[in-house]
């Protein structure tokens, strides 16, 4: 909840939007990183160097970062992406390894990730064009859990897994409660379901190693209310406006887009001719429902 009074909020709206938040929504950086850019005097507004994040941006103002013009902040959008193994979750990698953003399908806006997945980790990665939203969704205080399917090599002791619910300290690092359960076991390999809230760097791998288990595969299947589902590796699907509103409180969003093509709005209901509902099996093969990067099903 904001500390602004109603009068303050109305006054801010009249003046425009604070520049750090504006830069975040424009996809330049998170709000914190935008404030760092301002502190380094790398941001100008209408030809003048911005001195404070409390500066307001109004419609028609010219904002430059490192001398480059920044376009107006876009409507907030959120995407589910199935990250494959072998990609770095960053825009540029000093080691020249392939990155998530280099492999995204064409037709997407400039995006930032909500948190990260390791090079060899797979599964659900949320992407957004709103840096401020990305920062908000990363905070442990939002209470969202992250759920993973984890394949491990070694002898699994279910009692040790249950003990993780109390939290654990590994090499001086204290981790919060972790829910871990054994799903299946075959020889010295096993599949676990692991749920946590903090999501610290390499948390699952370090905790499992502490238990004498080597992680051979790690797939994130859920992040808060968002599920990986049947999204194929490398594919992207936009979260619809209703979900943004209900789950995140985002009041406005563009029409849902898939495969890089914006759908035409439907005509009024009364103008549509009567039609029968298509069988479920046929609707599942509708190419217009195929996410970016996935091949349409064939009948």
XYZ file of C-alpha atoms in Angstrom:
299
model
C 0.000 0.000 0.000
C 1.280 3.477 -0.849
C 1.964 6.023 1.875
C 0.565 8.815 -0.299
C -2.661 10.446 0.773
C -5.474 10.692 -1.806
C -4.668 14.361 -2.361
C -0.981 13.552 -2.913
C -1.842 10.810 -5.400
C -4.161 13.115 -7.341
C -1.476 15.810 -7.424
C 1.151 13.308 -8.667
C -1.191 12.145 -11.415
C -1.640 15.731 -12.562
C 2.139 16.225 -12.738
C 2.814 12.923 -14.483
C 4.747 9.885 -13.271
C 7.944 9.697 -11.228
C 10.817 9.173 -13.636
C 12.275 6.049 -12.003
C 8.907 4.302 -12.232
C 8.421 5.636 -15.774
C 11.790 4.199 -16.857
C 10.930 0.881 -15.239
C 7.604 0.676 -17.048
C 9.382 1.572 -20.294
C 11.499 -1.543 -19.813
C 14.811 0.308 -19.397
C 15.617 -1.166 -15.984
C 14.098 -1.975 -12.622
C 13.108 1.013 -10.519
C 16.164 0.537 -8.305
C 18.498 0.370 -11.322
C 16.772 3.404 -12.827
C 17.527 5.336 -9.649
C 21.178 4.267 -9.992
C 21.232 5.622 -13.570
C 19.872 8.917 -12.277
C 22.513 9.036 -9.529
C 25.190 8.543 -12.208
C 23.708 11.525 -14.122
C 22.966 9.394 -17.170
C 19.338 10.489 -17.545
C 18.109 13.735 -19.075
C 14.613 15.176 -19.259
C 13.897 17.751 -21.955
C 17.613 18.458 -22.296
C 18.395 18.800 -18.587
C 20.194 16.258 -16.419
C 17.819 14.614 -13.945
C 19.056 15.196 -10.385
C 16.501 13.236 -8.364
C 14.166 10.235 -8.805
C 11.371 12.515 -7.553
C 11.354 14.206 -10.981
C 8.080 13.772 -12.864
C 7.586 12.853 -16.514
C 4.530 14.180 -18.352
C 3.138 13.230 -21.733
C 5.307 14.589 -24.539
C 8.472 14.932 -22.418
C 11.766 13.813 -23.998
C 13.699 11.334 -21.837
C 17.194 10.179 -22.780
C 19.343 7.515 -21.103
C 23.026 7.589 -22.042
C 22.043 9.889 -24.881
C 19.471 7.494 -26.328
C 15.807 8.500 -26.557
C 13.465 6.325 -24.507
C 10.019 5.648 -25.907
C 6.897 6.236 -23.875
C 6.096 3.672 -21.206
C 4.027 0.837 -22.634
C 0.988 -0.843 -21.195
C 2.127 -3.542 -18.760
C 2.376 -7.008 -20.293
C 3.439 -10.358 -18.857
C 4.530 -13.549 -20.605
C 5.138 -17.178 -19.637
C 8.285 -18.620 -21.202
C 9.537 -22.210 -21.117
C 13.291 -21.765 -20.687
C 15.309 -24.610 -22.198
C 18.529 -25.963 -20.713
C 21.720 -24.143 -21.773
C 20.546 -20.512 -21.857
C 21.696 -17.691 -19.567
C 18.962 -15.472 -18.104
C 20.562 -12.167 -19.030
C 20.598 -9.761 -21.961
C 24.376 -10.007 -22.478
C 26.845 -12.596 -21.246
C 30.583 -11.790 -20.895
C 31.369 -15.439 -21.660
C 29.403 -15.231 -24.942
C 27.019 -18.003 -23.919
C 23.580 -18.016 -25.595
C 20.987 -16.002 -23.673
C 17.253 -16.263 -23.142
C 16.643 -12.933 -24.852
C 18.628 -13.885 -27.957
C 16.470 -16.984 -28.418
C 13.036 -15.428 -27.898
C 10.704 -15.621 -30.911
C 10.350 -12.511 -33.059
C 7.528 -10.025 -32.513
C 7.929 -9.484 -28.767
C 8.553 -6.140 -27.012
C 11.715 -5.483 -25.011
C 11.409 -7.692 -21.931
C 13.062 -8.274 -18.568
C 12.871 -11.460 -16.530
C 11.164 -11.950 -13.185
C 14.067 -13.486 -11.304
C 16.380 -15.932 -13.038
C 16.991 -19.575 -13.774
C 20.499 -21.051 -13.819
C 22.208 -22.025 -17.077
C 21.223 -25.682 -16.698
C 17.821 -25.059 -15.094
C 14.655 -25.317 -17.165
C 11.004 -24.440 -16.981
C 8.802 -21.475 -16.239
C 10.335 -18.016 -16.520
C 8.083 -14.961 -16.332
C 8.955 -12.081 -18.658
C 7.530 -8.553 -18.613
C 8.034 -5.191 -20.278
C 7.553 -3.489 -16.881
C 10.712 -3.399 -14.753
C 8.808 -2.200 -11.698
C 6.432 -5.153 -11.933
C 9.376 -7.551 -12.285
C 10.905 -6.218 -9.088
C 7.590 -6.520 -7.215
C 7.061 -10.124 -8.299
C 10.580 -11.096 -7.175
C 10.109 -9.984 -3.572
C 9.666 -12.840 -1.042
C 7.219 -10.603 0.820
C 4.564 -11.262 -1.830
C 4.282 -14.783 -0.395
C 4.440 -16.526 -3.757
C 5.910 -20.021 -3.808
C 8.159 -21.442 -6.510
C 7.579 -25.125 -7.308
C 10.135 -27.379 -9.011
C 10.471 -30.909 -10.300
C 13.960 -32.067 -9.339
C 15.815 -35.179 -10.448
C 18.573 -36.211 -8.059
C 21.225 -38.894 -7.943
C 21.959 -40.504 -4.596
C 20.157 -42.131 -1.697
C 17.074 -40.121 -0.708
C 16.103 -40.125 2.971
C 12.504 -38.968 3.282
C 13.091 -37.987 6.891
C 15.824 -35.571 5.794
C 13.471 -34.082 3.195
C 10.797 -33.551 5.842
C 13.359 -31.814 8.057
C 13.807 -29.090 5.406
C 10.373 -27.698 6.355
C 12.049 -26.218 9.455
C 14.610 -24.338 7.392
C 18.287 -25.185 7.075
C 21.666 -23.471 7.232
C 24.273 -24.484 4.645
C 27.817 -23.084 4.838
C 26.633 -20.155 6.911
C 23.665 -19.319 4.644
C 20.264 -19.687 6.287
C 17.467 -20.881 4.015
C 13.782 -20.626 4.859
C 11.328 -23.533 5.015
C 11.426 -25.862 2.002
C 8.758 -28.439 1.220
C 10.269 -31.480 -0.495
C 8.587 -34.783 -1.306
C 9.667 -37.973 -3.035
C 7.649 -38.685 -6.194
C 9.424 -41.718 -7.631
C 12.635 -43.664 -7.313
C 14.513 -45.919 -9.735
C 17.832 -47.268 -8.556
C 20.013 -44.376 -7.403
C 17.911 -41.777 -9.250
C 14.786 -40.113 -7.903
C 12.316 -37.379 -8.784
C 11.313 -34.873 -6.104
C 8.803 -32.038 -5.924
C 10.346 -29.066 -4.142
C 8.531 -25.873 -3.136
C 10.146 -22.754 -1.672
C 9.465 -19.037 -1.356
C 12.815 -17.294 -1.185
C 14.376 -18.679 -4.357
C 17.964 -17.687 -3.530
C 20.782 -18.256 -6.001
C 21.297 -22.028 -6.529
C 19.288 -22.716 -3.375
C 17.933 -26.122 -4.360
C 21.268 -27.390 -5.677
C 23.127 -26.340 -2.540
C 20.546 -27.761 -0.162
C 20.384 -31.076 -2.027
C 24.167 -31.306 -2.092
C 24.124 -30.773 1.673
C 21.861 -33.850 1.886
C 24.278 -35.871 -0.238
C 22.197 -35.611 -3.410
C 23.401 -34.414 -6.806
C 20.835 -32.507 -8.883
C 20.861 -33.788 -12.462
C 17.791 -31.917 -13.691
C 15.793 -28.987 -12.322
C 12.532 -27.777 -13.854
C 10.452 -24.911 -12.459
C 6.795 -25.768 -12.978
C 5.097 -22.901 -11.112
C 5.791 -19.355 -9.953
C 3.018 -18.124 -7.689
C -0.306 -18.567 -9.533
C 1.407 -19.040 -12.906
C 1.950 -22.590 -14.189
C 4.280 -24.020 -16.837
C 1.556 -26.405 -17.948
C 2.010 -27.881 -21.430
C 3.992 -24.920 -22.794
C 6.721 -26.445 -25.036
C 10.431 -25.634 -24.475
C 11.372 -22.327 -26.111
C 7.751 -21.193 -26.473
C 6.179 -18.009 -25.099
C 2.550 -17.276 -24.248
C 1.137 -13.959 -23.100
C -0.831 -13.805 -19.851
C -4.308 -12.476 -20.577
C -5.720 -9.219 -19.265
C -8.144 -10.846 -16.851
C -5.361 -12.753 -15.103
C -3.243 -9.611 -14.859
C -6.147 -7.815 -13.250
C -7.164 -10.610 -10.872
C -3.718 -11.806 -9.779
C -1.597 -8.653 -10.012
C -4.040 -5.777 -9.806
C -2.961 -4.488 -13.239
C -5.983 -2.605 -14.490
C -5.091 -2.269 -18.168
C -3.447 -4.533 -20.702
C -3.326 -4.976 -24.453
C -5.397 -7.700 -26.094
C -3.837 -11.113 -25.732
C -1.271 -11.868 -28.412
C 0.130 -15.214 -29.481
C 2.582 -16.166 -32.201
C 3.434 -12.487 -32.759
C 0.086 -11.616 -34.358
C -2.441 -9.424 -32.592
C -5.938 -10.785 -32.798
C -8.695 -8.712 -34.349
C -11.401 -7.703 -31.857
C -14.544 -9.811 -32.001
C -17.704 -8.169 -33.376
C -20.575 -7.499 -30.976
C -22.234 -10.656 -29.731
C -25.515 -9.897 -31.435
C -23.756 -9.598 -34.796
C -22.257 -13.093 -34.637
C -24.174 -15.819 -36.506
C -25.208 -18.786 -34.380
C -22.657 -21.561 -34.411
C -22.072 -24.889 -32.735
C -19.289 -25.370 -30.228
C -16.374 -27.221 -31.829
C -15.354 -30.531 -30.228
C -12.635 -30.082 -27.618
C -10.138 -32.206 -29.565
C -10.467 -29.978 -32.626
C -10.269 -26.732 -30.660
C -7.020 -27.928 -29.079
C -5.478 -28.004 -32.545
C -6.502 -24.445 -33.427
C -3.275 -22.835 -34.724
C -4.361 -19.460 -33.336
C -4.015 -20.899 -29.834
C -0.432 -22.007 -30.404
C 2.098 -20.018 -28.333
C 5.126 -18.340 -29.874
C 7.846 -20.806 -30.686
C 5.598 -23.909 -30.675
C 4.584 -25.873 -33.737
C 0.819 -26.091 -34.415
C -0.699 -29.501 -33.880
C -1.956 -31.398 -36.919
C -5.155 -33.379 -37.118
